[in-house]
Amino acid sequence: MAEQVFQPLPTVPDHPSLEEEVLEWWEREGIFDRLRERNRGGPIFSFIDGPVTANKTLAVHTAWGRTLKDVFQRYKALRGFDQRYQNGFDCQGLWIEVGVEHELGFNSKREIEEYGLDKFARKCRDAVVWSAEELWKGSKRLGMWMDWGNDYFTFSDTNIEYVWRFLKTVHERGWLVMGHRSTEWCPRCGTSLSQHELSQSGVYQERLDPSLFVRFPVLDRHGESLVIWTTTPWTLPANVAAAVKPDAEYGRRASGEWVAVALYPDEDYEERLPGSALVGWRYSGPFDTLPPGAAVEHRVIPWDEVTLDQGTGIVHIAPGCGGEDFELSKVHDLPVLMPVDESGRFYDDYGWLHGLSTVEATDQIVGNLGERGLLVQATTYAHPYPHCWRCDTPLIFRIADDWLISVRDLRQQMLDANATVAWTPEYMGKRMDDWLRNMGDWNISRRRYYGLPLPFYPCACGHLNVIGSRAELEERALGGLDQLEELRRPWIDRVPIGCEACGEPVERVLEVGDVWLDAGIVPFSTLGWQNPEWVPQGYATGAARGLTTADLPDHAYWEQWFPADWVSEMREQIRLWFYSQLFMSVVLTGRAPFRQVLGYEKMLDETGREMHGSWGNMIEAEDAFARMGADVMRWQYCAQLPSQNLLFGFHAADQIKGKLLRLWNSVTFFVSYANIVSFRPSWTELEPGGELRPLDRWLVERTHAFVKDAEASYEAFLANDVIRHFEAYLDDLSNWYIRRSRRRFWNGEPEALETLWYALVQALRVVAPLMPFLTEHLWRNLVAGACADAPASVFLAPWPEVADPDRALLAEIAGVRAVVELARSARGEAGIKNRQPLRKLVIEGAPGVESHADEIADELNVKEVEFGPVESELRVKPNLPVLGPKLGKELGAVRAALAAGEFEELPGGRFRAAGRELEPDEVLVERTGREGWAVASADGVAVALEKRLDDELRLEADALDLIRTVNVMRKDAGLELTDRIVLTVPESLAAVVDQFGDRVKSEVLAVELRTGRAGDISIEKA
Ligand SMILES: [Zn+2]
Ligand SMILES: [Zn+2]
């Protein structure tokens, strides 16, 4: 028995089990550590990982981003780049609070306070620790190589101090302001939301609200009233004014009701007036029966923004319950009534509404208006309405005092900084510009518990103290330092400081910070910006102690690693993490924190729906690992165009498995024949040399082209292009090179084995970053196991260096393959099987393939190939979906000319008709051959196959059929590829034996070919 250089492979790979095995081997052999060691001191590739919110297990959504990050880090590692590999967790904020509230069965802030803020903070930290462990486990299973254990946790005191320093800088520059304004408010969470929080997906949901038309009686015009429209009845008790459009026309109905004429054009009016004439009218408010309303003088005000699309053209204004209303109150000096408290319940001066929520109050308000004859009409109205992104409660507007960072002076600087960033896809950079142009001040305060404590200490003397570091806090503290376990609530609240203006004791405001402050500071806090001395484990402070061993580097390190060469997150992060990082970086350094960004769109299920736990279409990462395997998931993620939504699922996974099987089968083919002759490759002489056949030379060049094309795609951060190149390469490898070379492998030809081995090895190296498990598994078999001097892991071999490919040769063979495909389709159309030899093939319009006539004849099973005109009748029709939009009215003329045969054929598959030149994709071409010929054409190439058969051709077809049948029988009988047989065929095949016996014998490895009396074909091992 020959020496088995390579391990024989099973017929199909078991992805999950080979992946577990590779993971275990990487761990045991310390492959990742060895890779990092090898690259240490090399050129720097700085990647900064956006923090994952630590409140969940690994979801297939998160695995998408993690895969892309891993793919490009692995690629850069193959190219010798030194990298940090620091993973990060987002550990504070409402996501985590709301999860813990849910776990404890709480539904209000009061319950949290009764439970105790210190216990609550500990519970939240426990949730983070649990989630971090889950995310580590899932990410490792995905194949993500990170410096696990050196992660950054945003609740670290170090991170908090860095945000403080940022806030102090903002204050020193005069950008920190206290805003008193109307804001979107979640009554359950008891806090306002920022503009970027509202921009997250899922915030706007379709909702059915009451639709009320309400009459406001006009005071000085007896029997007349203004009619307004509202979908938020709870705001009516806060009404102070009614707005009209000054230049619109208003009309009075017979009932005395005033409405805009444009909205009710078909009604009869008793009087018509411009809106400007209504301005100043006084009216009695809808809830003057309650004290706050009774104290207001309600009047009509002008407002150019009044819409005439819906409603009545008269708008109810409640400055305490709406953003625009609040702005109008400043212009017209209107009183501001704020009817509900933090939890969205009516204050006690609202009488019978006291204590009701805005939802509970609705029925009472509608009923009361009806009883008093003020309701004109009450129905319902469906519209998109904002909901809290954390708890799904419908939002309301409330006046709140929030801490804001003014963007007035920063906007242009941020736009300039963004102009230095290369965005992929490009449109995402434009989205960022749009956002920067339109964003309002950054609302950084939240009235919550578990979050970054804002270091603001406003003193009664009017001075605002802002603390910028722990040292400063300790220096100015008046007590409470002994109990300061972490720089967080509730401990920090017990440390009063002395006011720097008047010396009096001051307490911290109770608000915590927007979670995006925590994440935005990461490029500074983890890299040691302005830190004088390197502190071992200096990041493992406060709540992060014991969770990580991350150091706090020094400023020189920051200089080296900032800005990031590359960051990658989903598109939503434009207004979130990308934005907060850019904001903070522009404040601190005046420049962008990243050079290149890869964004990507959303993940949906296979049918294009959002995935939701409650819809039953959610895929857990664990399930996906078990049912498809990490490599298949990674392929699915990588193949996705970043500008399109990814439809993730198991059907797509099955298709990908099929594609990977092609690679697997090519390797299996190689291993089978290489083992027969004990072929042993050489790692040091990787590229085949010596006398290569043209086909071998072509595969070497084709491989060079694949490496170069993939390299360009990786450099552009386009994994989908790498996959596209890989699929094309695999097709050329298996459907051309291997198909065309089978006989040489049967003979154990060393050049063929060397060439195929080279191609497979290079392919593994190129796609290793995408599918690290399968490639590593095959590498260990094909390379490390066979060559003593080869690297143990594909990741310890550098990126392949290859010469520039011979593109002319490649184009030539691409032409040959195109001709073959065309001829196959002509055969298929004519219903002639491939095993039936034919006399002649005529080829027209494929320059460069002439020297390959023999190959084409052999591949297509024809006796003769001729280059010349293909006689045929050509029918050309417009490709309407393409040509229609392009030509518009002219389409008719072109269509008529084509139908009448009045067209001219141009080179390259183009046509001219009715004075227009038509591209190949703009027309549908049909060719009918002469009698007895099968014809096909595409892209300017035409082929014709002669269909006529004679006895000799028929007999040869029988011989080929026999060869195929016998080879199937050999396989079924479990014979080795090298086993010789004795073949017996029935008398009826005597003519075949007579004429093609030798050929049959050699193709089926028969040492003897007998003719039996009758019956079936039989084989016997010789
Ligand atoms: Zn909420
Ligand atoms: Zn003071």
PDB file of N, CA, C and O and ligand atoms in Angstrom, residues 186 188-189 388 390-391, ligand 1:
ATOM      1  N   CYS A 186     -40.038  59.791  28.217  1.00  0.00           N
ATOM      2  CA  CYS A 186     -40.652  58.493  28.494  1.00  0.00           C
ATOM      3  C   CYS A 186     -41.230  58.519  29.909  1.00  0.00           C
ATOM      4  O   CYS A 186     -40.479  58.635  30.876  1.00  0.00           O
ATOM      5  N   ARG A 188     -42.498  56.145  31.634  1.00  0.00           N
ATOM      6  CA  ARG A 188     -42.148  54.985  32.456  1.00  0.00           C
ATOM      7  C   ARG A 188     -40.716  55.118  32.988  1.00  0.00           C
ATOM      8  O   ARG A 188     -40.456  54.923  34.161  1.00  0.00           O
ATOM      9  N   CYS A 189     -39.798  55.450  32.083  1.00  0.00           N
ATOM     10  CA  CYS A 189     -38.408  55.584  32.515  1.00  0.00           C
ATOM     11  C   CYS A 189     -38.197  56.890  33.276  1.00  0.00           C
ATOM     12  O   CYS A 189     -37.187  57.044  33.960  1.00  0.00           O
ATOM     13  N   CYS A 388     -40.550  54.700  23.400  1.00  0.00           N
ATOM     14  CA  CYS A 388     -39.261  54.598  24.086  1.00  0.00           C
ATOM     15  C   CYS A 388     -38.506  53.384  23.544  1.00  0.00           C
ATOM     16  O   CYS A 388     -39.044  52.284  23.511  1.00  0.00           O
ATOM     17  N   ARG A 390     -36.210  51.765  24.851  1.00  0.00           N
ATOM     18  CA  ARG A 390     -35.821  50.775  25.853  1.00  0.00           C
ATOM     19  C   ARG A 390     -36.997  49.999  26.381  1.00  0.00           C
ATOM     20  O   ARG A 390     -36.901  48.812  26.671  1.00  0.00           O
ATOM     21  N   CYS A 391     -38.173  50.696  26.568  1.00  0.00           N
ATOM     22  CA  CYS A 391     -39.269  50.010  27.247  1.00  0.00           C
ATOM     23  C   CYS A 391     -40.542  50.033  26.421  1.00  0.00           C
ATOM     24  O   CYS A 391     -41.574  49.543  26.868  1.00  0.00           O
TER      25      CYS A 391
HETATM   26 ZN    ZN B   1     -38.952  54.052  28.661  1.00  0.00          ZN
END
